[in-house]
mmCIF file of C-alpha atoms and ligand atoms in Angstrom:
data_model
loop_
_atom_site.group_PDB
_atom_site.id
_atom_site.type_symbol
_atom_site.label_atom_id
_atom_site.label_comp_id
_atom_site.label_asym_id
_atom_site.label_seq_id
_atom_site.Cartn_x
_atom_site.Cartn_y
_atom_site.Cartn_z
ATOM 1 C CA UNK A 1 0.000 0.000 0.000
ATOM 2 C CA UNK A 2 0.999 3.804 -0.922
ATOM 3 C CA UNK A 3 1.148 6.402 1.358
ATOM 4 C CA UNK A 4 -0.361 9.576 1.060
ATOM 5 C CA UNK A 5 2.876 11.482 0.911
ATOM 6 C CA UNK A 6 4.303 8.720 -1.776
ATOM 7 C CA UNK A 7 0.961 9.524 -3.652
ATOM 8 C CA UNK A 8 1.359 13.388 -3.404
ATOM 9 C CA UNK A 9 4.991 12.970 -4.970
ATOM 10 C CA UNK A 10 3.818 10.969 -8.116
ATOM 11 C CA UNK A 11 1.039 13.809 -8.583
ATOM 12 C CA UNK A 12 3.337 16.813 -7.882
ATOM 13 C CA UNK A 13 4.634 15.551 -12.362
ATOM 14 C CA UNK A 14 1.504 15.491 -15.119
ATOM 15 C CA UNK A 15 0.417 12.203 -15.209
ATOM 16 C CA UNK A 16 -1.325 9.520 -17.770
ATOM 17 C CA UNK A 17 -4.182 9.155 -15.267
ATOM 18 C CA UNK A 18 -7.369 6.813 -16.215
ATOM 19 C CA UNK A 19 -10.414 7.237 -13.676
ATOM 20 C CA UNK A 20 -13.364 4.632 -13.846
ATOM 21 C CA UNK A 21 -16.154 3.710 -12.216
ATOM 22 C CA UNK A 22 -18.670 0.637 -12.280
ATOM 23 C CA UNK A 23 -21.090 -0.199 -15.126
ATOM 24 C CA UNK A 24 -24.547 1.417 -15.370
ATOM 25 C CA UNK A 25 -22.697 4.431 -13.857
ATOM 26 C CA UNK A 26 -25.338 6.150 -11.374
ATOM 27 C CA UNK A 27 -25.089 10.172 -10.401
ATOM 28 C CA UNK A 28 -22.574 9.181 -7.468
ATOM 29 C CA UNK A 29 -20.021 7.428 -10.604
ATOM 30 C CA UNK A 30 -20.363 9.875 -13.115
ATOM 31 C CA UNK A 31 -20.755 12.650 -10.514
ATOM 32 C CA UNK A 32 -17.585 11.641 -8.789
ATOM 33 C CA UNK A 33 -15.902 10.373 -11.447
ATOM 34 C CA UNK A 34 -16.316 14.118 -13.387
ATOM 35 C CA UNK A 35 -15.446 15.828 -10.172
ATOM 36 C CA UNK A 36 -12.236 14.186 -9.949
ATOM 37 C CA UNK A 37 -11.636 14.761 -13.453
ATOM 38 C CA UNK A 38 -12.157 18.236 -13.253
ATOM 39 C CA UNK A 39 -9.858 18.635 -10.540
ATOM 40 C CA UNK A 40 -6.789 16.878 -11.885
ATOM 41 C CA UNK A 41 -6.938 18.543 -15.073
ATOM 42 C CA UNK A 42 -5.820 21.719 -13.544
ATOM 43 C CA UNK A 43 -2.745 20.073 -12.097
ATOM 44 C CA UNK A 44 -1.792 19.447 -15.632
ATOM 45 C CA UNK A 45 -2.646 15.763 -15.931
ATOM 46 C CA UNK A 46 -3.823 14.016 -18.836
ATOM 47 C CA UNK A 47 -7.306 12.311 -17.929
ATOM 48 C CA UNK A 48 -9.459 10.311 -19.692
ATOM 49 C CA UNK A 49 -12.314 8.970 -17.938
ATOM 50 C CA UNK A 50 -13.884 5.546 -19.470
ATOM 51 C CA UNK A 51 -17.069 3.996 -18.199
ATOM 52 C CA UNK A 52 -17.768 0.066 -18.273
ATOM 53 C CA UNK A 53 -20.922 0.859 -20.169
ATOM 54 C CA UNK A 54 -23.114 4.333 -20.602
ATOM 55 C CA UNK A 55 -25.465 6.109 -18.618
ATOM 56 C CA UNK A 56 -28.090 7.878 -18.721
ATOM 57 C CA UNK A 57 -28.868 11.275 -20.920
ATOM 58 C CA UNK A 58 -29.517 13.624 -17.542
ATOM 59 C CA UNK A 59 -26.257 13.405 -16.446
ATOM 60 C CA UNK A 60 -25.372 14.929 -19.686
ATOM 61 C CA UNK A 61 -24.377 18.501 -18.715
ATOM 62 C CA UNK A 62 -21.505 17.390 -16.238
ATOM 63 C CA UNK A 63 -18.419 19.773 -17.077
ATOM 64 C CA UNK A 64 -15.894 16.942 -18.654
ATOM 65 C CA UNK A 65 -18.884 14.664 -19.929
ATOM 66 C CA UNK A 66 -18.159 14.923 -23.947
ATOM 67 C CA UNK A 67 -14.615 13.577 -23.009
ATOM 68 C CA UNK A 68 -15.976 10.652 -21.481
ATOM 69 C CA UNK A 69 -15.246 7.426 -23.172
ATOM 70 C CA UNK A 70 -17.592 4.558 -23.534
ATOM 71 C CA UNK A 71 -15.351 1.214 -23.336
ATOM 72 C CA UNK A 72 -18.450 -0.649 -25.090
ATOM 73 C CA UNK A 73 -17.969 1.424 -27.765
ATOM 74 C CA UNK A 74 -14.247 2.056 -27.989
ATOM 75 C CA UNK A 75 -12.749 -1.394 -26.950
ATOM 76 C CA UNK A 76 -9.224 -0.701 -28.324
ATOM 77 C CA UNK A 77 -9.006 3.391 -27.389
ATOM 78 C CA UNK A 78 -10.071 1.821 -24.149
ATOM 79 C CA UNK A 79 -7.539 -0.511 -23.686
ATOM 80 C CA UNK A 80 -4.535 1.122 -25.154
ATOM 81 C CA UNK A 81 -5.162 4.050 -22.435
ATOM 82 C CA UNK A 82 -5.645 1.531 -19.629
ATOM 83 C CA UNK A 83 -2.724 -0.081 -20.649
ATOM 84 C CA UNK A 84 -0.683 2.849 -20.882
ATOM 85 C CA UNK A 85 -1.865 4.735 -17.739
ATOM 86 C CA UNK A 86 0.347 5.465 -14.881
ATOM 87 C CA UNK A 87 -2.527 6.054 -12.722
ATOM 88 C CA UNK A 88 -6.094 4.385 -12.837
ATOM 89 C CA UNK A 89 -8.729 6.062 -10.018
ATOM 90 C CA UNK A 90 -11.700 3.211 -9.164
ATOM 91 C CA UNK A 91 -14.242 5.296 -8.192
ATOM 92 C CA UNK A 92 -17.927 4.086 -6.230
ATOM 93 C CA UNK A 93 -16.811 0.210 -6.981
ATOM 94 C CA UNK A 94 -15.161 -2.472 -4.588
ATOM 95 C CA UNK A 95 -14.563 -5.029 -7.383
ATOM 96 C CA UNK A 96 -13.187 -5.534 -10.636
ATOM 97 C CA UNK A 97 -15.908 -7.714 -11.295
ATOM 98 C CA UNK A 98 -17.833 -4.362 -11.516
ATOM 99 C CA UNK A 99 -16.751 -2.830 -14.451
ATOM 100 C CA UNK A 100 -16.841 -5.631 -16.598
ATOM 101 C CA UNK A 101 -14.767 -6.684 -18.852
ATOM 102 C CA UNK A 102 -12.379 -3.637 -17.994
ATOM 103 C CA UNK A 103 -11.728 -5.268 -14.735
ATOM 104 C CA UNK A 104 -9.080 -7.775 -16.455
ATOM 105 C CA UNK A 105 -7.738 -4.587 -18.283
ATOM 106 C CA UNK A 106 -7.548 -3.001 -15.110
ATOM 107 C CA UNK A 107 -5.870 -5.973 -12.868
ATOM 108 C CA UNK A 108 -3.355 -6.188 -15.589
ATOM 109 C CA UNK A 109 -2.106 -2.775 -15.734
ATOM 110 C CA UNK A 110 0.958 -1.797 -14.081
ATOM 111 C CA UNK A 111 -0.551 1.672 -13.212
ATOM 112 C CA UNK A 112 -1.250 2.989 -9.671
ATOM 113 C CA UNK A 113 -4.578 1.650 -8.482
ATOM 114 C CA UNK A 114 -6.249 4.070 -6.262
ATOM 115 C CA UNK A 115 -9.693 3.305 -5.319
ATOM 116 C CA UNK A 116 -12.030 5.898 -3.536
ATOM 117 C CA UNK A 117 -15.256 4.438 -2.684
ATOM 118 C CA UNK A 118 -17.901 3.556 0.434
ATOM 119 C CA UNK A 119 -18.928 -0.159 -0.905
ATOM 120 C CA UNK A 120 -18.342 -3.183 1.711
ATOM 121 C CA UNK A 121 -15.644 -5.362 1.364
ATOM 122 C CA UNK A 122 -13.301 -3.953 -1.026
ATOM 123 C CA UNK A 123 -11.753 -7.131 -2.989
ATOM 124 C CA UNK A 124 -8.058 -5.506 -2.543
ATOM 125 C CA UNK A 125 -7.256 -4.948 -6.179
ATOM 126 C CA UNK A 126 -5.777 -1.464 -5.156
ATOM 127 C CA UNK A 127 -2.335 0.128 -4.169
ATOM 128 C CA UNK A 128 -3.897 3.271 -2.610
ATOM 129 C CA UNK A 129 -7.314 3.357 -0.501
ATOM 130 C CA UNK A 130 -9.843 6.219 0.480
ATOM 131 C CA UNK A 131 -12.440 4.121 1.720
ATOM 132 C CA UNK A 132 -15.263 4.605 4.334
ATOM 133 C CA UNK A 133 -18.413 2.887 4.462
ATOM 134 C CA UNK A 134 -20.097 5.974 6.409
ATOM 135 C CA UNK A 135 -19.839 8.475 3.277
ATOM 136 C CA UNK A 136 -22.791 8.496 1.844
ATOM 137 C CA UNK A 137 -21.216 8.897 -1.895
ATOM 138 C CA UNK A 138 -18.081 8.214 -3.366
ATOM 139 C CA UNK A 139 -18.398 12.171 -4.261
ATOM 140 C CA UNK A 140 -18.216 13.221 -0.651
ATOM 141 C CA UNK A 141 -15.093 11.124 -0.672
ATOM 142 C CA UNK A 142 -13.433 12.505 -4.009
ATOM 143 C CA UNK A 143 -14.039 16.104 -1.741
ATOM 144 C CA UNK A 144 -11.820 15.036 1.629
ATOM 145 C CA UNK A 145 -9.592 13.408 -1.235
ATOM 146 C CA UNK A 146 -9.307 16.354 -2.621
ATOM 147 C CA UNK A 147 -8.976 18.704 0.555
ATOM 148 C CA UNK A 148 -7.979 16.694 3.469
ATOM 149 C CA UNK A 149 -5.461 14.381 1.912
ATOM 150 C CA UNK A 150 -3.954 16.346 -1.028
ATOM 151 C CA UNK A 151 -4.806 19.606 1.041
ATOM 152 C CA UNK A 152 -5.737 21.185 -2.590
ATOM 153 C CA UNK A 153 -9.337 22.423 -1.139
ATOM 154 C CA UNK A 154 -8.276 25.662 -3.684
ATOM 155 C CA UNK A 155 -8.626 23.786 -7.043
ATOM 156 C CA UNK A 156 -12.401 22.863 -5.720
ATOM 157 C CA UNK A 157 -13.802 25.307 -8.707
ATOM 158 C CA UNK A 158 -17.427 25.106 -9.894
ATOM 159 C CA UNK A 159 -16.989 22.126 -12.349
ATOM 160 C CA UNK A 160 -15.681 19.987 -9.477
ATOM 161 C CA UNK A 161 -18.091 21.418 -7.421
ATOM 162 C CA UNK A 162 -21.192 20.974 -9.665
ATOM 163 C CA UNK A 163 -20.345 17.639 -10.321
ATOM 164 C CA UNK A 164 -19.308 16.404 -6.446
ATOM 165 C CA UNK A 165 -22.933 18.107 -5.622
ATOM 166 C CA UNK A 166 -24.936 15.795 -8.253
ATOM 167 C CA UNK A 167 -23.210 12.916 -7.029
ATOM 168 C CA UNK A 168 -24.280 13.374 -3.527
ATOM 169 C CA UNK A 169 -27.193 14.719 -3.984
ATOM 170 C CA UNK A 170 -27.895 11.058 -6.106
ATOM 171 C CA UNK A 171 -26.261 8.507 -3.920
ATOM 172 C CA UNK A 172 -28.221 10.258 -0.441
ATOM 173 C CA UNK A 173 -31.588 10.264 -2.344
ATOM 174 C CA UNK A 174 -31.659 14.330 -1.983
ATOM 175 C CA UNK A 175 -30.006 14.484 1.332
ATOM 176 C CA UNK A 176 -32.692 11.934 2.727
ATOM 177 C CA UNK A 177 -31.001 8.995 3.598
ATOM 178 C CA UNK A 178 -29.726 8.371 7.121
ATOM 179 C CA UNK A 179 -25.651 9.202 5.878
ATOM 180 C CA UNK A 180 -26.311 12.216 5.278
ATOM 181 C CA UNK A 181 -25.144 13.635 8.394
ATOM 182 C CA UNK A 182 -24.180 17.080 9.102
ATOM 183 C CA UNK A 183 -20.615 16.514 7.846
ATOM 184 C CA UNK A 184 -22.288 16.284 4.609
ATOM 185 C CA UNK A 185 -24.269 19.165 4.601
ATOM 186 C CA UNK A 186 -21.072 20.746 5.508
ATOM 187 C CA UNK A 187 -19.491 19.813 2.258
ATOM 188 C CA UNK A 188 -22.254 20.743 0.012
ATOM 189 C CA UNK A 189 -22.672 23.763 1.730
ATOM 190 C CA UNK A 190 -18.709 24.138 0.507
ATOM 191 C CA UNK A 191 -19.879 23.161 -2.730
ATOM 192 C CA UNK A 192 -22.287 25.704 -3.360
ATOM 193 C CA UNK A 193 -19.864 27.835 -2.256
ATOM 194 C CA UNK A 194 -17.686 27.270 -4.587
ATOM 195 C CA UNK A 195 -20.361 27.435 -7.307
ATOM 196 C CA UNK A 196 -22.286 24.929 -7.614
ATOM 197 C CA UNK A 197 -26.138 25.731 -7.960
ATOM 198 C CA UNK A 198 -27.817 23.523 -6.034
ATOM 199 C CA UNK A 199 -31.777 23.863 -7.387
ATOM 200 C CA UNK A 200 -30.431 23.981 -10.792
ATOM 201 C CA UNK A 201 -28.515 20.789 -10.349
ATOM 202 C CA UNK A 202 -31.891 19.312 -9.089
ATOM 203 C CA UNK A 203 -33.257 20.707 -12.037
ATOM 204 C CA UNK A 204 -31.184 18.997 -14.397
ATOM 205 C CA UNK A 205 -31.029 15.621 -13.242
ATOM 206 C CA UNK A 206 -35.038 15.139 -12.036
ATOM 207 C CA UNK A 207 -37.164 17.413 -13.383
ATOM 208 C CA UNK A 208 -35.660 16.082 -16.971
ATOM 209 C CA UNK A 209 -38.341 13.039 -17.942
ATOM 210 C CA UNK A 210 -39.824 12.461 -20.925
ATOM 211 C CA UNK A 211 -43.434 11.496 -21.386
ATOM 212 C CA UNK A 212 -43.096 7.981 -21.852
ATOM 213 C CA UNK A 213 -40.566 7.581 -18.558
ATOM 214 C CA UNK A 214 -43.735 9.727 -16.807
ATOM 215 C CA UNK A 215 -46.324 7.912 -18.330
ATOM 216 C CA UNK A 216 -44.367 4.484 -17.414
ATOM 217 C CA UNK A 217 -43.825 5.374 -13.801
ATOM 218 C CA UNK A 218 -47.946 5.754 -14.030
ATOM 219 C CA UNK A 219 -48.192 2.373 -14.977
ATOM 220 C CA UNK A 220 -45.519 0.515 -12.541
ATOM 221 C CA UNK A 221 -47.596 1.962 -10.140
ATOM 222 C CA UNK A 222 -50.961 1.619 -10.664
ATOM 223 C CA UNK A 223 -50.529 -1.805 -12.681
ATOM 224 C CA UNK A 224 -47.190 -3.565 -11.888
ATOM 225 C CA UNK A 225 -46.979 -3.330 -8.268
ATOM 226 C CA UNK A 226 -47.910 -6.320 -5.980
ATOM 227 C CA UNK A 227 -47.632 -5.538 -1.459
ATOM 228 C CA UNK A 228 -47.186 -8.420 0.431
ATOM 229 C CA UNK A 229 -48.231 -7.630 3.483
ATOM 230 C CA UNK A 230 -47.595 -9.947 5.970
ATOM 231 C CA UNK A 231 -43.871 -9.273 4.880
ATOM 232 C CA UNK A 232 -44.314 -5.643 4.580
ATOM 233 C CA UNK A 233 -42.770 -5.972 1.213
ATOM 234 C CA UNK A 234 -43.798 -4.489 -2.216
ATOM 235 C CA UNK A 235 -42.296 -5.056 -5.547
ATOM 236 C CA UNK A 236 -42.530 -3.468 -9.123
ATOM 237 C CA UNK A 237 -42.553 -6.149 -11.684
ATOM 238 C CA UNK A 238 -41.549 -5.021 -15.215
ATOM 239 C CA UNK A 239 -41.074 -7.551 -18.514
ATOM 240 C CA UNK A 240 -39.607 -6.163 -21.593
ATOM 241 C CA UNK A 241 -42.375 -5.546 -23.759
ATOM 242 C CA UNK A 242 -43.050 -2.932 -21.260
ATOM 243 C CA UNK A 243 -39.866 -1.262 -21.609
ATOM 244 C CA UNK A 244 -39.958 -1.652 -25.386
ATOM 245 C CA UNK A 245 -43.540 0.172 -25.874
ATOM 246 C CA UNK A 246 -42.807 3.268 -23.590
ATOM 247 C CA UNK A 247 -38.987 2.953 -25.233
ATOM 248 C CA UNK A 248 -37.576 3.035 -21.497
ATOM 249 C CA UNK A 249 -33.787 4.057 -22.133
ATOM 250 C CA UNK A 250 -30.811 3.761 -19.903
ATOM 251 C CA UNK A 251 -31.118 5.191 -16.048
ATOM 252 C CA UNK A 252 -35.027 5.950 -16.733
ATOM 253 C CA UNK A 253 -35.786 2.738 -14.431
ATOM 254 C CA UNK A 254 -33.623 4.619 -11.623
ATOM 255 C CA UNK A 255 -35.406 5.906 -8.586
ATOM 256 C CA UNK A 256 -38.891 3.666 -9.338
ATOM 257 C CA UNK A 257 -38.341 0.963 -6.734
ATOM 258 C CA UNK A 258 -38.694 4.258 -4.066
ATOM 259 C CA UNK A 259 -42.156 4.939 -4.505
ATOM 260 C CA UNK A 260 -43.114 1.250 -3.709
ATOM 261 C CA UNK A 261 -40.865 1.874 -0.502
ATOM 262 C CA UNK A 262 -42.529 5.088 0.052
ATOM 263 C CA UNK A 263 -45.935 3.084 1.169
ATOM 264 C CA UNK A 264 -46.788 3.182 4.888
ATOM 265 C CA UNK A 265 -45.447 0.036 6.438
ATOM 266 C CA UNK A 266 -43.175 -0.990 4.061
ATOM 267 C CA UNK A 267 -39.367 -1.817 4.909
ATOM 268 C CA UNK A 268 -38.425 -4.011 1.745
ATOM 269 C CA UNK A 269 -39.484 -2.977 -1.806
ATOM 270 C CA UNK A 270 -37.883 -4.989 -4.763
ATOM 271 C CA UNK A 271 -38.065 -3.368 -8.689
ATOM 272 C CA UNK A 272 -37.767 -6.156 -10.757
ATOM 273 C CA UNK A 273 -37.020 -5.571 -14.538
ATOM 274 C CA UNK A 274 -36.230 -7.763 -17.561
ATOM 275 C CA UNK A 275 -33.631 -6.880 -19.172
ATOM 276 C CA UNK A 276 -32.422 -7.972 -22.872
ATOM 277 C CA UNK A 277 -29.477 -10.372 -21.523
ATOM 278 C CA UNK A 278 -30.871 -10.861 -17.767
ATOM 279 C CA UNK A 279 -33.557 -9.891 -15.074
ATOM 280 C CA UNK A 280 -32.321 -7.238 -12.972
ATOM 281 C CA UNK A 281 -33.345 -6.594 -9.719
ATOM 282 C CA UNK A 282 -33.316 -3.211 -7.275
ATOM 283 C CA UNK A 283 -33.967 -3.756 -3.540
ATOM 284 C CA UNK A 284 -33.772 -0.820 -1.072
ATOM 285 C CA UNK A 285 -35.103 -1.299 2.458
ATOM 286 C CA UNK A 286 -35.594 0.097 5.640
ATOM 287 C CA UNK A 287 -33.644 -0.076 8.999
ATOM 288 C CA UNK A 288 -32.074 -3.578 10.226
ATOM 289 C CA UNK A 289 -33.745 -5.369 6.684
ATOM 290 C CA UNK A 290 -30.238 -6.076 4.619
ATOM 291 C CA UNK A 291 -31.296 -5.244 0.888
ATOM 292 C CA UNK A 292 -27.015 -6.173 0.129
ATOM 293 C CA UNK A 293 -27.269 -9.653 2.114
ATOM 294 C CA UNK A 294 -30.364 -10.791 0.177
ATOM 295 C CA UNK A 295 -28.740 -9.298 -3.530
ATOM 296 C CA UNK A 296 -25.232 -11.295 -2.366
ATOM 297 C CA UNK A 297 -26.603 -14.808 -1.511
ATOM 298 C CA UNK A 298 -29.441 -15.053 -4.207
ATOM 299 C CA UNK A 299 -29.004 -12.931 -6.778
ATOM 300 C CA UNK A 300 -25.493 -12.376 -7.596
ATOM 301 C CA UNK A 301 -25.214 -9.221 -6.819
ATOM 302 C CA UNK A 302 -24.442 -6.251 -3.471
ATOM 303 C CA UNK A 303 -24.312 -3.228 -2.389
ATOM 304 C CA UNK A 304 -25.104 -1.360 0.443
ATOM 305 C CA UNK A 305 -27.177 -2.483 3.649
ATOM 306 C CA UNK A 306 -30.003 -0.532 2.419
ATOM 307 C CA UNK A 307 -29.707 0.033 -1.498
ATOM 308 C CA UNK A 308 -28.541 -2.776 -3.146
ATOM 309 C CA UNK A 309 -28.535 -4.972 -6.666
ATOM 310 C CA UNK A 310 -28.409 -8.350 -8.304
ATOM 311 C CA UNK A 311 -29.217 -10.078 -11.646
ATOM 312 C CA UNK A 312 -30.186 -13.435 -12.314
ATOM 313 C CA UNK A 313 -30.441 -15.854 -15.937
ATOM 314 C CA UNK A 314 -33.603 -17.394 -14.951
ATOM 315 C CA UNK A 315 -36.992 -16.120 -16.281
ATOM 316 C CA UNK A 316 -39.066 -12.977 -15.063
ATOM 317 C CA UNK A 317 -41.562 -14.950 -13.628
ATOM 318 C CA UNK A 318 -39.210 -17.540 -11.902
ATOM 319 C CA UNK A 319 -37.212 -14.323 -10.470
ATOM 320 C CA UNK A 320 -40.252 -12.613 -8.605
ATOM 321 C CA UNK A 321 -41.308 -16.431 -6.795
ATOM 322 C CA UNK A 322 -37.720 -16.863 -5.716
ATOM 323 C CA UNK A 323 -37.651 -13.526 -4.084
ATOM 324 C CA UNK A 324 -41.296 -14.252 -2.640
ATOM 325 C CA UNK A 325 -39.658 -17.857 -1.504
ATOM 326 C CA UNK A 326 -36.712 -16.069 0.440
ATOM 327 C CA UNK A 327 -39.147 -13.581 1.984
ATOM 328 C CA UNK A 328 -40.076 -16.024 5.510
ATOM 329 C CA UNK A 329 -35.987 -16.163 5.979
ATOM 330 C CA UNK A 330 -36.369 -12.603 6.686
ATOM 331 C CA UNK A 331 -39.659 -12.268 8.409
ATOM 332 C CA UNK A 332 -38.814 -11.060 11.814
ATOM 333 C CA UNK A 333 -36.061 -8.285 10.446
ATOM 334 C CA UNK A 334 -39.357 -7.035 7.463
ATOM 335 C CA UNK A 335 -42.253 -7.456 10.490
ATOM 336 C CA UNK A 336 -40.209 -5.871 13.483
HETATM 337 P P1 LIG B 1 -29.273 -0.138 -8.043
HETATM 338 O O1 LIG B 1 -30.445 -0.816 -7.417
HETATM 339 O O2 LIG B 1 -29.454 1.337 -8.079
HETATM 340 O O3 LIG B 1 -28.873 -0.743 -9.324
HETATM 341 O O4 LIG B 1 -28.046 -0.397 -7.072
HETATM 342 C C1 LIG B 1 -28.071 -0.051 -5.730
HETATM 343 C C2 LIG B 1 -26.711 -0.266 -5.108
HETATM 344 O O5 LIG B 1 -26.339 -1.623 -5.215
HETATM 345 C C3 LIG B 1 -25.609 0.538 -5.777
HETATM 346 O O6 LIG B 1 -24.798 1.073 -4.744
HETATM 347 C C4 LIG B 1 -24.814 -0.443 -6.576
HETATM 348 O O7 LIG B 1 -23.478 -0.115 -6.507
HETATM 349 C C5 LIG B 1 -25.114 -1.777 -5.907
HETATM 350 N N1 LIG B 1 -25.316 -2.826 -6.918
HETATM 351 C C6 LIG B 1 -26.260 -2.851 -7.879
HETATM 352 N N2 LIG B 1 -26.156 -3.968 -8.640
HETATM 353 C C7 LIG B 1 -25.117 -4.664 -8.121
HETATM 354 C C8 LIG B 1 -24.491 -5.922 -8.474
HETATM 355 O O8 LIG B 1 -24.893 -6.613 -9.408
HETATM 356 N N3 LIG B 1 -23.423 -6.290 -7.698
HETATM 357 C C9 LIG B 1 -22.982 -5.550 -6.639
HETATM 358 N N4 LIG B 1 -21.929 -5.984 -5.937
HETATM 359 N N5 LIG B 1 -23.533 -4.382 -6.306
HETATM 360 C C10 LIG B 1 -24.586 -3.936 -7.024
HETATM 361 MN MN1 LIG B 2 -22.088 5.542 -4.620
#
């Protein structure tokens, strides 16, 4: 492992720098991922950020975003920079396994490996670690990066700002989730201060649907949502002809699975959505119910306690009984 000073010596020279972040990239990855960006341009560093896969259209106006490289898109740009890097940031992932096929790319690389993220577990893949479960974004974490380890809290302009705000303001559901402690408001409270504008950034990223992701919310709701009681559960059931006739893109299935957890009573609510290649499943929960536990042992998958993921090969159907199925295991954490 690298020390911090070590770390400030290789950064003090421009550097071939790579930042990624995991597939599907959320507002904390992209938002983080940008912010960083933005800041280690200005120390003269050439920085390319690559994502596993892309993401969706209203995290567009990030300062940095029409640099970003798709590696689904670009395999060999992709892989010639990864391979020539002399620094690759992981940002809001704890596995290689997370960015896909990248992850070999990544493993093989002789580059630095920093990672900066709040996931459990982190496999170890790294040389450098800013880790802490208790963030509640990777973004808060790129900002004491930025000023408590490289003491740099100057270069924190508006890009980096604007973009360290989105991904907070993402990853703590609007500064509603039990993380987002005062420390946090303290840093976006810096943020804003140093220009980012905080009801415009809620601007761009929700008030930004289109009909059809409107008019498919209406129908999750009113027609694809099943509450089992006795479990205090609820889950959104979606197949793919759904998503093929209100021409549901990338990210416009993000935030659904919180309305069916906004019911009275309900500590578990699953969104479960067939993909092209897989079903994909969305659990976020409430208090002592482990949404990551349940995504870990039956659905490939993780996360945190209360906001985690999985996927799974068998059918749509055969998905939402094996999650009903697993339901009793958990009955006195869901009824308590
Ligand atoms: P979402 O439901 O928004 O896809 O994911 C919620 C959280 O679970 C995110 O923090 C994400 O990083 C994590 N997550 C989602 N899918 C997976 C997965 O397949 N594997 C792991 N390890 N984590 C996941
Ligand atoms: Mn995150």
């Amino acid at each position: 492992m690298l020390d911090t000073a070590t770390l400030i010596e290789i950064l003090a020279q421009p550097k071939k720098i790579v930042i990624t972040t995991h597939h599907k990239p959320d507002g904390d990855a992209i938002g983080s991922s940008l912010g960083l960006y933005n800041y280690l341009i200005q120390e003269g560093h050439h920085v390319k950020v690559i994502t596993p896969t892309d993401y969706p259209y209203y995290f567009n106006w990030m300062p940095g975003n029409d640099g970003v490289i798709i590696y689904t898109g670009h395999l060999e740009e992709s892989a010639a920079l990864i391979d020539e890097a002399e620094l690759i940031f992981c940002l809001d992932f704890n596995a290689l396994s997370r960015i896909n096929e990248m992850g070999e790319l990544v493993r093989k690389s002789k580059a630095v490996k920093i990672l900066i993220d709040h996931h459990l577990e982190p496999e170890g893949f790294e040389d450098y670690r800013h880790w802490d479960i208790n963030a509640c974004a990777t973004a808060q974490l790129v900002y004491t990066f930025i000023v408590n380890e490289l003491k740099n809290k100057k270069l924190v302009n508006k890009d980096v700002a604007s973009c360290l705000y989105a991904g907070i303001m993402t990853d703590s559901a609007s500064f509603c989730l039990p993380n987002t402690t005062s420390d946090v408001h303290r840093i976006t409270a810096d943020l804003i201060d140093a220009g980012a504008v905080n009801w415009q950034i809620y601007d761009l990223v929700y008030n930004n649907n289109s009909e059809n992701r409107l008019r498919f919310l209406g129908l999750c709701i009113s027609q694809r949502l099943e509450i089992l009681p006795e479990f205090n559960t609820a889950i959104i059931t979606v197949d793919k002809y759904d998503l093929a006739k209100y021409e549901i893109k990338t990210g416009e299935t993000e935030g659904i699975v919180n309305y069916a957890l906004s019911i009275a009573g309900i500590r578990l609510a699953a969104f479960i959505v067939e993909r092209t290649d897989k079903i994909k499943l969305s659990l976020r929960s409430k208090g002592e119910v482990p949404a990551n536990d349940i995504c870990r042992r039956y659905f490939n998958g993780g996360g945190h306690y209360n906001a985690a993921g999985g996927t799974s090969t068998d059918s749509l159907e055969q998905v939402v009984n094996q999650f009903k199925l697993i339901l009793p295991e958990y009955k006195k954490l869901l009824i308590k």
